[in-house]
């Protein structure tokens, strides 16, 4: 009987269509009835593990061709002597961004207002003002080969401040300091290793830990639920594939080439540009 159980569960999983939301875990084994492997309409895969008292669902969605893996010279290999170079944008097209933080962490909202050089000129995060968005390259090669990721660094004009900063620590903490640029979209970094339990590449010589969700260009617009938003200022976005698991990295951004509008947090409170008509 025990040998037939995996086959039965697999067959049962095939009989169900994708789930809009994850089934409520119930019973003494803290799992719903089969299927034990659940696929959502957004394409993510969850396994339900029968351990009493712990979170039943584990996100085991494997990376796809748009997921950006940490390369062998990536953050875990950086030292104080690494051959890194920092490249500020010639023209930073984004006026501001407010983000709720990574879904696996405390959802504190921070906002950043930028000038055309990518320098932070206003923020509610201590120490961020005066820092500049820069792309990091190692020996002239982009740190993330298939993603344009800019890190918030001390401005190169502030040489003394830059020297006192550990660039390798900032590059390793990509969730706190990184922003993804994809066409006209600006997205906070979503490090799926904070969420998914996918085991990764079976290669003992490859760095482990970090892989970036690469679906910035496919972020979807969240419909406003605010009762008083006649100018449609609530323009929050989210990455595809996380609603069923209850995870929501949400953010809003503005570009310099669009009209200035109030920058609202998820509760509808104005953070900056509040006097705009």
CSV table of N, CA, C and O in Angstrom, one decimal, residues 1-105:
chain,number,residue,atom,x,y,z
A,1,UNK,N,0.8,-1.2,0.0
A,1,UNK,CA,0.0,0.0,0.0
A,1,UNK,C,0.9,1.3,0.0
A,1,UNK,O,0.6,2.2,-0.7
A,2,UNK,N,1.9,1.2,0.8
A,2,UNK,CA,2.8,2.4,0.9
A,2,UNK,C,3.4,2.7,-0.4
A,2,UNK,O,3.7,3.9,-0.8
A,3,UNK,N,3.7,1.7,-1.3
A,3,UNK,CA,4.3,1.9,-2.5
A,3,UNK,C,3.3,2.6,-3.5
A,3,UNK,O,3.7,3.3,-4.4
A,4,UNK,N,2.1,2.3,-3.3
A,4,UNK,CA,1.1,2.9,-4.2
A,4,UNK,C,0.7,4.3,-3.9
A,4,UNK,O,0.2,5.0,-4.8
A,5,UNK,N,1.0,4.7,-2.7
A,5,UNK,CA,0.5,6.1,-2.2
A,5,UNK,C,1.1,7.2,-3.1
A,5,UNK,O,0.3,8.1,-3.5
A,6,UNK,N,2.4,7.3,-3.4
A,6,UNK,CA,2.8,8.3,-4.3
A,6,UNK,C,2.2,8.4,-5.6
A,6,UNK,O,1.9,9.4,-6.2
A,7,UNK,N,1.9,7.2,-6.2
A,7,UNK,CA,1.2,7.1,-7.5
A,7,UNK,C,-0.2,7.7,-7.4
A,7,UNK,O,-0.7,8.4,-8.2
A,8,UNK,N,-0.9,7.3,-6.3
A,8,UNK,CA,-2.2,7.8,-6.1
A,8,UNK,C,-2.3,9.3,-5.9
A,8,UNK,O,-3.1,10.0,-6.5
A,9,UNK,N,-1.3,9.8,-5.2
A,9,UNK,CA,-1.3,11.3,-5.0
A,9,UNK,C,-1.0,12.0,-6.3
A,9,UNK,O,-1.6,13.0,-6.6
A,10,UNK,N,-0.1,11.4,-7.1
A,10,UNK,CA,0.3,12.0,-8.4
A,10,UNK,C,-0.9,12.0,-9.3
A,10,UNK,O,-1.2,13.0,-10.0
A,11,UNK,N,-1.6,10.9,-9.3
A,11,UNK,CA,-2.8,10.8,-10.2
A,11,UNK,C,-3.9,11.8,-9.7
A,11,UNK,O,-4.5,12.4,-10.5
A,12,UNK,N,-4.0,11.9,-8.4
A,12,UNK,CA,-5.0,12.9,-7.9
A,12,UNK,C,-4.7,14.3,-8.2
A,12,UNK,O,-5.5,15.1,-8.5
A,13,UNK,N,-3.4,14.6,-8.2
A,13,UNK,CA,-3.0,16.0,-8.5
A,13,UNK,C,-3.3,16.3,-10.0
A,13,UNK,O,-3.6,17.5,-10.3
A,14,UNK,N,-3.2,15.3,-10.8
A,14,UNK,CA,-3.5,15.6,-12.3
A,14,UNK,C,-5.0,15.9,-12.5
A,14,UNK,O,-5.3,16.4,-13.5
A,15,UNK,N,-5.8,15.4,-11.6
A,15,UNK,CA,-7.3,15.5,-11.8
A,15,UNK,C,-7.8,16.9,-11.4
A,15,UNK,O,-8.9,17.2,-11.7
A,16,UNK,N,-6.9,17.7,-10.8
A,16,UNK,CA,-7.4,19.0,-10.3
A,16,UNK,C,-6.8,20.1,-11.2
A,16,UNK,O,-5.6,20.0,-11.7
A,17,UNK,N,-7.6,21.1,-11.5
A,17,UNK,CA,-7.0,22.2,-12.3
A,17,UNK,C,-6.3,23.1,-11.3
A,17,UNK,O,-6.2,22.9,-10.1
A,18,UNK,N,-5.6,24.1,-11.9
A,18,UNK,CA,-4.9,25.0,-11.0
A,18,UNK,C,-5.7,25.7,-10.0
A,18,UNK,O,-6.9,26.0,-10.2
A,19,UNK,N,-5.2,25.9,-8.8
A,19,UNK,CA,-5.9,26.6,-7.7
A,19,UNK,C,-5.8,28.1,-7.8
A,19,UNK,O,-4.7,28.6,-8.0
A,20,UNK,N,-6.9,28.8,-7.5
A,20,UNK,CA,-6.9,30.2,-7.4
A,20,UNK,C,-6.2,30.6,-6.1
A,20,UNK,O,-5.4,31.5,-6.0
A,21,UNK,N,-6.5,29.9,-5.0
A,21,UNK,CA,-5.9,30.1,-3.7
A,21,UNK,C,-5.5,28.7,-3.1
A,21,UNK,O,-6.0,27.7,-3.5
A,22,UNK,N,-4.5,28.7,-2.2
A,22,UNK,CA,-4.1,27.4,-1.6
A,22,UNK,C,-5.2,26.9,-0.7
A,22,UNK,O,-5.8,27.6,0.0
A,23,UNK,N,-5.5,25.6,-0.8
A,23,UNK,CA,-6.5,25.0,0.1
A,23,UNK,C,-6.1,25.1,1.5
A,23,UNK,O,-4.9,25.1,1.9
A,24,UNK,N,-7.1,25.3,2.4
A,24,UNK,CA,-6.8,25.4,3.8
A,24,UNK,C,-6.3,24.1,4.4
A,24,UNK,O,-6.9,23.1,4.3
A,25,UNK,N,-5.1,24.2,5.0
A,25,UNK,CA,-4.6,22.9,5.6
A,25,UNK,C,-5.4,22.5,6.8
A,25,UNK,O,-5.6,23.3,7.7
A,26,UNK,N,-5.9,21.3,6.8
A,26,UNK,CA,-6.7,20.8,8.0
A,26,UNK,C,-6.3,19.4,8.3
A,26,UNK,O,-5.6,18.7,7.6
A,27,UNK,N,-6.8,18.9,9.4
A,27,UNK,CA,-6.6,17.5,9.8
A,27,UNK,C,-5.3,17.3,10.6
A,27,UNK,O,-4.5,18.2,10.8
A,28,UNK,N,-5.1,16.1,11.2
A,28,UNK,CA,-4.0,15.8,12.1
A,28,UNK,C,-2.7,15.9,11.4
A,28,UNK,O,-1.7,16.1,12.1
A,29,UNK,N,-2.6,15.9,10.1
A,29,UNK,CA,-1.3,16.0,9.4
A,29,UNK,C,-1.1,17.3,8.8
A,29,UNK,O,-0.1,17.6,8.1
A,30,UNK,N,-2.0,18.3,9.1
A,30,UNK,CA,-1.9,19.6,8.7
A,30,UNK,C,-1.7,19.8,7.1
A,30,UNK,O,-1.0,20.6,6.6
A,31,UNK,N,-2.4,19.0,6.4
A,31,UNK,CA,-2.4,19.0,5.0
A,31,UNK,C,-3.9,18.8,4.5
A,31,UNK,O,-4.6,18.0,5.1
A,32,UNK,N,-4.2,19.3,3.3
A,32,UNK,CA,-5.5,19.0,2.8
A,32,UNK,C,-5.5,17.6,2.2
A,32,UNK,O,-4.4,17.0,2.1
A,33,UNK,N,-6.6,17.1,1.7
A,33,UNK,CA,-6.7,15.9,1.0
A,33,UNK,C,-5.9,16.0,-0.3
A,33,UNK,O,-5.6,17.2,-0.8
A,34,UNK,N,-5.5,14.9,-0.9
A,34,UNK,CA,-4.7,15.0,-2.2
A,34,UNK,C,-5.4,16.0,-3.2
A,34,UNK,O,-6.7,16.1,-3.2
A,35,UNK,N,-4.7,16.7,-4.0
A,35,UNK,CA,-3.3,16.5,-4.3
A,35,UNK,C,-2.3,17.1,-3.2
A,35,UNK,O,-2.6,18.2,-2.7
A,36,UNK,N,-1.2,16.4,-3.0
A,36,UNK,CA,-0.2,17.0,-2.1
A,36,UNK,C,0.7,18.0,-2.8
A,36,UNK,O,1.3,18.8,-2.2
A,37,UNK,N,0.8,17.9,-4.1
A,37,UNK,CA,1.4,18.9,-4.9
A,37,UNK,C,0.4,19.8,-5.6
A,37,UNK,O,-0.5,19.2,-6.3
A,38,UNK,N,0.5,21.1,-5.4
A,38,UNK,CA,-0.6,22.0,-5.8
A,38,UNK,C,0.0,23.0,-6.8
A,38,UNK,O,1.0,23.6,-6.5
A,39,UNK,N,-0.7,23.2,-7.9
A,39,UNK,CA,-0.3,24.2,-8.9
A,39,UNK,C,-1.3,25.3,-8.8
A,39,UNK,O,-2.5,25.1,-8.8
A,40,UNK,N,-0.8,26.6,-8.9
A,40,UNK,CA,-1.8,27.7,-8.9
A,40,UNK,C,-1.9,28.2,-10.3
A,40,UNK,O,-1.2,27.9,-11.2
A,41,UNK,N,-3.0,29.1,-10.5
A,41,UNK,CA,-3.3,29.6,-11.8
A,41,UNK,C,-2.1,30.5,-12.2
A,41,UNK,O,-2.0,30.8,-13.4
A,42,UNK,N,-1.3,31.0,-11.3
A,42,UNK,CA,-0.2,31.9,-11.7
A,42,UNK,C,1.1,31.1,-12.0
A,42,UNK,O,2.1,31.7,-12.2
A,43,UNK,N,1.0,29.8,-12.0
A,43,UNK,CA,2.1,29.0,-12.4
A,43,UNK,C,3.1,28.6,-11.3
A,43,UNK,O,4.1,28.0,-11.6
A,44,UNK,N,2.8,28.9,-10.1
A,44,UNK,CA,3.7,28.5,-9.0
A,44,UNK,C,3.3,27.1,-8.5
A,44,UNK,O,2.1,26.6,-8.6
A,45,UNK,N,4.3,26.4,-7.9
A,45,UNK,CA,4.1,25.0,-7.4
A,45,UNK,C,4.3,24.9,-6.0
A,45,UNK,O,5.4,25.4,-5.5
A,46,UNK,N,3.4,24.3,-5.2
A,46,UNK,CA,3.6,24.2,-3.8
A,46,UNK,C,3.4,22.7,-3.4
A,46,UNK,O,2.6,22.0,-4.0
A,47,UNK,N,4.2,22.3,-2.4
A,47,UNK,CA,4.1,21.0,-1.8
A,47,UNK,C,3.5,21.1,-0.4
A,47,UNK,O,3.9,22.0,0.3
A,48,UNK,N,2.6,20.2,-0.1
A,48,UNK,CA,2.1,20.2,1.3
A,48,UNK,C,2.8,19.0,2.1
A,48,UNK,O,2.7,17.9,1.7
A,49,UNK,N,3.5,19.4,3.1
A,49,UNK,CA,4.3,18.4,3.9
A,49,UNK,C,3.6,18.1,5.2
A,49,UNK,O,3.2,19.0,5.9
A,50,UNK,N,3.4,16.8,5.5
A,50,UNK,CA,2.6,16.4,6.7
A,50,UNK,C,3.4,16.4,8.0
A,50,UNK,O,3.6,15.4,8.7
A,51,UNK,N,3.9,17.6,8.3
A,51,UNK,CA,4.5,17.8,9.6
A,51,UNK,C,3.6,18.6,10.5
A,51,UNK,O,3.2,19.7,10.2
A,52,UNK,N,3.2,18.0,11.6
A,52,UNK,CA,2.2,18.6,12.5
A,52,UNK,C,2.9,19.9,13.1
A,52,UNK,O,4.0,19.9,13.6
A,53,UNK,N,2.1,21.0,13.1
A,53,UNK,CA,2.5,22.2,13.7
A,53,UNK,C,3.4,23.1,12.9
A,53,UNK,O,3.7,24.2,13.4
A,54,UNK,N,3.8,22.8,11.7
A,54,UNK,CA,4.6,23.7,10.9
A,54,UNK,C,3.9,24.1,9.7
A,54,UNK,O,2.9,23.5,9.3
A,55,UNK,N,4.3,25.1,9.0
A,55,UNK,CA,3.7,25.6,7.9
A,55,UNK,C,3.6,24.5,6.8
A,55,UNK,O,4.6,23.9,6.4
A,56,UNK,N,2.3,24.2,6.4
A,56,UNK,CA,2.1,23.1,5.5
A,56,UNK,C,2.7,23.3,4.1
A,56,UNK,O,3.3,22.3,3.5
A,57,UNK,N,2.7,24.5,3.6
A,57,UNK,CA,3.0,24.6,2.2
A,57,UNK,C,4.5,25.1,2.0
A,57,UNK,O,4.9,26.0,2.7
A,58,UNK,N,5.1,24.5,1.0
A,58,UNK,CA,6.4,24.9,0.6
A,58,UNK,C,6.4,25.3,-0.9
A,58,UNK,O,6.0,24.5,-1.7
A,59,UNK,N,6.9,26.4,-1.2
A,59,UNK,CA,7.0,26.9,-2.6
A,59,UNK,C,8.2,26.2,-3.2
A,59,UNK,O,9.3,26.5,-2.9
A,60,UNK,N,7.9,25.3,-4.2
A,60,UNK,CA,9.0,24.6,-4.8
A,60,UNK,C,9.1,24.9,-6.3
A,60,UNK,O,9.6,24.1,-7.1
A,61,UNK,N,8.6,26.1,-6.7
A,61,UNK,CA,8.6,26.5,-8.1
A,61,UNK,C,10.0,26.6,-8.6
A,61,UNK,O,10.8,27.4,-8.0
A,62,UNK,N,10.4,25.8,-9.6
A,62,UNK,CA,11.8,25.9,-10.1
A,62,UNK,C,12.0,27.2,-10.9
A,62,UNK,O,11.1,27.8,-11.4
A,63,UNK,N,13.2,27.7,-10.9
A,63,UNK,CA,13.5,28.8,-11.8
A,63,UNK,C,13.2,28.6,-13.2
A,63,UNK,O,13.2,27.5,-13.7
A,64,UNK,N,12.9,29.7,-13.9
A,64,UNK,CA,12.7,29.5,-15.4
A,64,UNK,C,13.7,30.4,-16.1
A,64,UNK,O,14.7,30.8,-15.6
A,65,UNK,N,13.4,30.5,-17.4
A,65,UNK,CA,14.4,31.2,-18.2
A,65,UNK,C,14.5,32.7,-18.0
A,65,UNK,O,15.4,33.3,-18.5
A,66,UNK,N,13.6,33.2,-17.2
A,66,UNK,CA,13.7,34.6,-16.8
A,66,UNK,C,14.2,34.9,-15.4
A,66,UNK,O,14.1,36.0,-14.9
A,67,UNK,N,14.6,33.8,-14.8
A,67,UNK,CA,15.2,34.0,-13.4
A,67,UNK,C,16.7,34.1,-13.5
A,67,UNK,O,17.3,33.4,-14.2
A,68,UNK,N,17.2,35.1,-12.8
A,68,UNK,CA,18.6,35.5,-12.9
A,68,UNK,C,19.4,34.9,-11.8
A,68,UNK,O,19.3,35.3,-10.6
A,69,UNK,N,20.3,33.9,-12.1
A,69,UNK,CA,21.1,33.3,-11.1
A,69,UNK,C,22.3,34.1,-10.8
A,69,UNK,O,22.8,34.8,-11.6
A,70,UNK,N,22.7,33.9,-9.5
A,70,UNK,CA,24.0,34.6,-9.2
A,70,UNK,C,25.1,33.9,-9.9
A,70,UNK,O,25.3,32.6,-9.8
A,71,UNK,N,26.0,34.6,-10.6
A,71,UNK,CA,27.1,34.0,-11.3
A,71,UNK,C,28.2,33.7,-10.4
A,71,UNK,O,28.2,34.1,-9.2
A,72,UNK,N,29.2,33.0,-10.9
A,72,UNK,CA,30.3,32.5,-10.0
A,72,UNK,C,31.1,33.6,-9.4
A,72,UNK,O,31.8,33.4,-8.4
A,73,UNK,N,31.1,34.8,-10.0
A,73,UNK,CA,31.8,35.9,-9.4
A,73,UNK,C,30.9,36.8,-8.6
A,73,UNK,O,31.2,38.0,-8.4
A,74,UNK,N,29.7,36.3,-8.3
A,74,UNK,CA,28.7,37.1,-7.7
A,74,UNK,C,28.9,37.5,-6.3
A,74,UNK,O,30.0,37.4,-5.7
A,75,UNK,N,27.9,37.9,-5.6
A,75,UNK,CA,28.0,38.5,-4.3
A,75,UNK,C,28.8,37.7,-3.2
A,75,UNK,O,29.5,38.3,-2.4
A,76,UNK,N,28.6,36.4,-3.2
A,76,UNK,CA,29.3,35.6,-2.2
A,76,UNK,C,30.8,35.5,-2.4
A,76,UNK,O,31.5,35.1,-1.5
A,77,UNK,N,31.2,35.9,-3.6
A,77,UNK,CA,32.7,35.8,-3.9
A,77,UNK,C,33.4,37.2,-3.8
A,77,UNK,O,34.5,37.3,-4.0
A,78,UNK,N,32.6,38.2,-3.5
A,78,UNK,CA,33.2,39.6,-3.5
A,78,UNK,C,34.0,39.7,-2.2
A,78,UNK,O,33.6,39.3,-1.1
A,79,UNK,N,35.1,40.4,-2.4
A,79,UNK,CA,36.0,40.7,-1.2
A,79,UNK,C,36.3,42.2,-1.3
A,79,UNK,O,35.9,42.9,-2.3
A,80,UNK,N,37.1,42.7,-0.4
A,80,UNK,CA,37.4,44.1,-0.4
A,80,UNK,C,38.3,44.5,-1.6
A,80,UNK,O,38.5,45.6,-1.9
A,81,UNK,N,38.9,43.4,-2.2
A,81,UNK,CA,39.8,43.7,-3.3
A,81,UNK,C,39.3,43.3,-4.6
A,81,UNK,O,40.0,43.1,-5.6
A,82,UNK,N,37.9,43.1,-4.7
A,82,UNK,CA,37.4,42.6,-6.0
A,82,UNK,C,37.4,43.7,-7.0
A,82,UNK,O,37.5,44.9,-6.7
A,83,UNK,N,37.5,43.3,-8.3
A,83,UNK,CA,37.7,44.2,-9.4
A,83,UNK,C,36.4,44.8,-9.8
A,83,UNK,O,35.9,44.7,-10.9
A,84,UNK,N,35.7,45.5,-8.9
A,84,UNK,CA,34.4,46.1,-9.2
A,84,UNK,C,34.5,47.5,-9.7
A,84,UNK,O,35.4,48.3,-9.3
A,85,UNK,N,33.6,47.9,-10.5
A,85,UNK,CA,33.5,49.2,-11.0
A,85,UNK,C,32.0,49.7,-10.9
A,85,UNK,O,31.1,48.8,-11.0
A,86,UNK,N,31.8,50.9,-10.8
A,86,UNK,CA,30.4,51.4,-10.5
A,86,UNK,C,30.1,52.4,-11.6
A,86,UNK,O,30.8,53.4,-11.9
A,87,UNK,N,28.9,52.2,-12.1
A,87,UNK,CA,28.5,53.0,-13.3
A,87,UNK,C,27.1,53.7,-13.1
A,87,UNK,O,26.1,53.1,-13.2
A,88,UNK,N,27.2,55.0,-12.7
A,88,UNK,CA,25.9,55.7,-12.5
A,88,UNK,C,25.2,55.9,-13.9
A,88,UNK,O,25.9,56.0,-14.9
A,89,UNK,N,23.9,56.0,-13.9
A,89,UNK,CA,23.2,56.1,-15.2
A,89,UNK,C,23.4,57.5,-15.8
A,89,UNK,O,23.6,58.5,-15.0
A,90,UNK,N,23.5,57.6,-17.1
A,90,UNK,CA,23.7,58.9,-17.7
A,90,UNK,C,22.4,59.7,-17.6
A,90,UNK,O,22.4,60.9,-17.4
A,91,UNK,N,21.2,59.0,-17.6
A,91,UNK,CA,20.0,59.7,-17.4
A,91,UNK,C,19.0,58.8,-16.7
A,91,UNK,O,18.5,57.8,-17.3
A,92,UNK,N,18.8,59.0,-15.4
A,92,UNK,CA,17.9,58.1,-14.6
A,92,UNK,C,16.4,58.6,-14.9
A,92,UNK,O,16.0,59.7,-14.6
A,93,UNK,N,15.6,57.7,-15.5
A,93,UNK,CA,14.3,58.1,-16.0
A,93,UNK,C,13.2,58.1,-14.9
A,93,UNK,O,12.1,58.5,-15.2
A,94,UNK,N,13.5,57.7,-13.7
A,94,UNK,CA,12.5,57.5,-12.7
A,94,UNK,C,12.5,58.6,-11.7
A,94,UNK,O,13.5,58.9,-11.1
A,95,UNK,N,11.3,59.1,-11.4
A,95,UNK,CA,11.2,60.2,-10.4
A,95,UNK,C,11.1,59.7,-9.0
A,95,UNK,O,11.7,60.3,-8.1
A,96,UNK,N,10.4,58.6,-8.8
A,96,UNK,CA,10.2,58.1,-7.4
A,96,UNK,C,9.8,56.7,-7.4
A,96,UNK,O,9.2,56.2,-8.4
A,97,UNK,N,10.0,56.0,-6.3
A,97,UNK,CA,9.4,54.7,-6.1
A,97,UNK,C,9.1,54.5,-4.6
A,97,UNK,O,9.8,55.1,-3.7
A,98,UNK,N,8.0,53.8,-4.3
A,98,UNK,CA,7.7,53.4,-2.9
A,98,UNK,C,7.4,51.9,-2.9
A,98,UNK,O,6.7,51.4,-3.8
A,99,UNK,N,8.0,51.2,-2.0
A,99,UNK,CA,7.9,49.7,-2.0
A,99,UNK,C,7.6,49.2,-0.6
A,99,UNK,O,8.1,49.8,0.4
A,100,UNK,N,6.9,48.1,-0.5
A,100,UNK,CA,6.5,47.6,0.8
A,100,UNK,C,7.5,46.6,1.3
A,100,UNK,O,7.3,46.1,2.4
A,101,UNK,N,8.6,46.3,0.5
A,101,UNK,CA,9.6,45.4,1.0
A,101,UNK,C,9.3,44.0,0.5
A,101,UNK,O,8.3,43.7,0.0
A,102,UNK,N,10.3,43.1,0.7
A,102,UNK,CA,10.2,41.7,0.2
A,102,UNK,C,9.1,41.0,1.0
A,102,UNK,O,8.9,41.2,2.2
A,103,UNK,N,8.3,40.1,0.3
A,103,UNK,CA,7.2,39.4,1.0
A,103,UNK,C,7.6,38.6,2.2
A,103,UNK,O,6.9,38.4,3.1
A,104,UNK,N,8.9,38.1,2.2
A,104,UNK,CA,9.3,37.3,3.3
A,104,UNK,C,9.8,38.1,4.5
A,104,UNK,O,10.1,37.6,5.5
A,105,UNK,N,9.8,39.4,4.4
A,105,UNK,CA,10.3,40.3,5.4
A,105,UNK,C,9.1,41.2,5.9
A,105,UNK,O,8.0,41.2,5.4
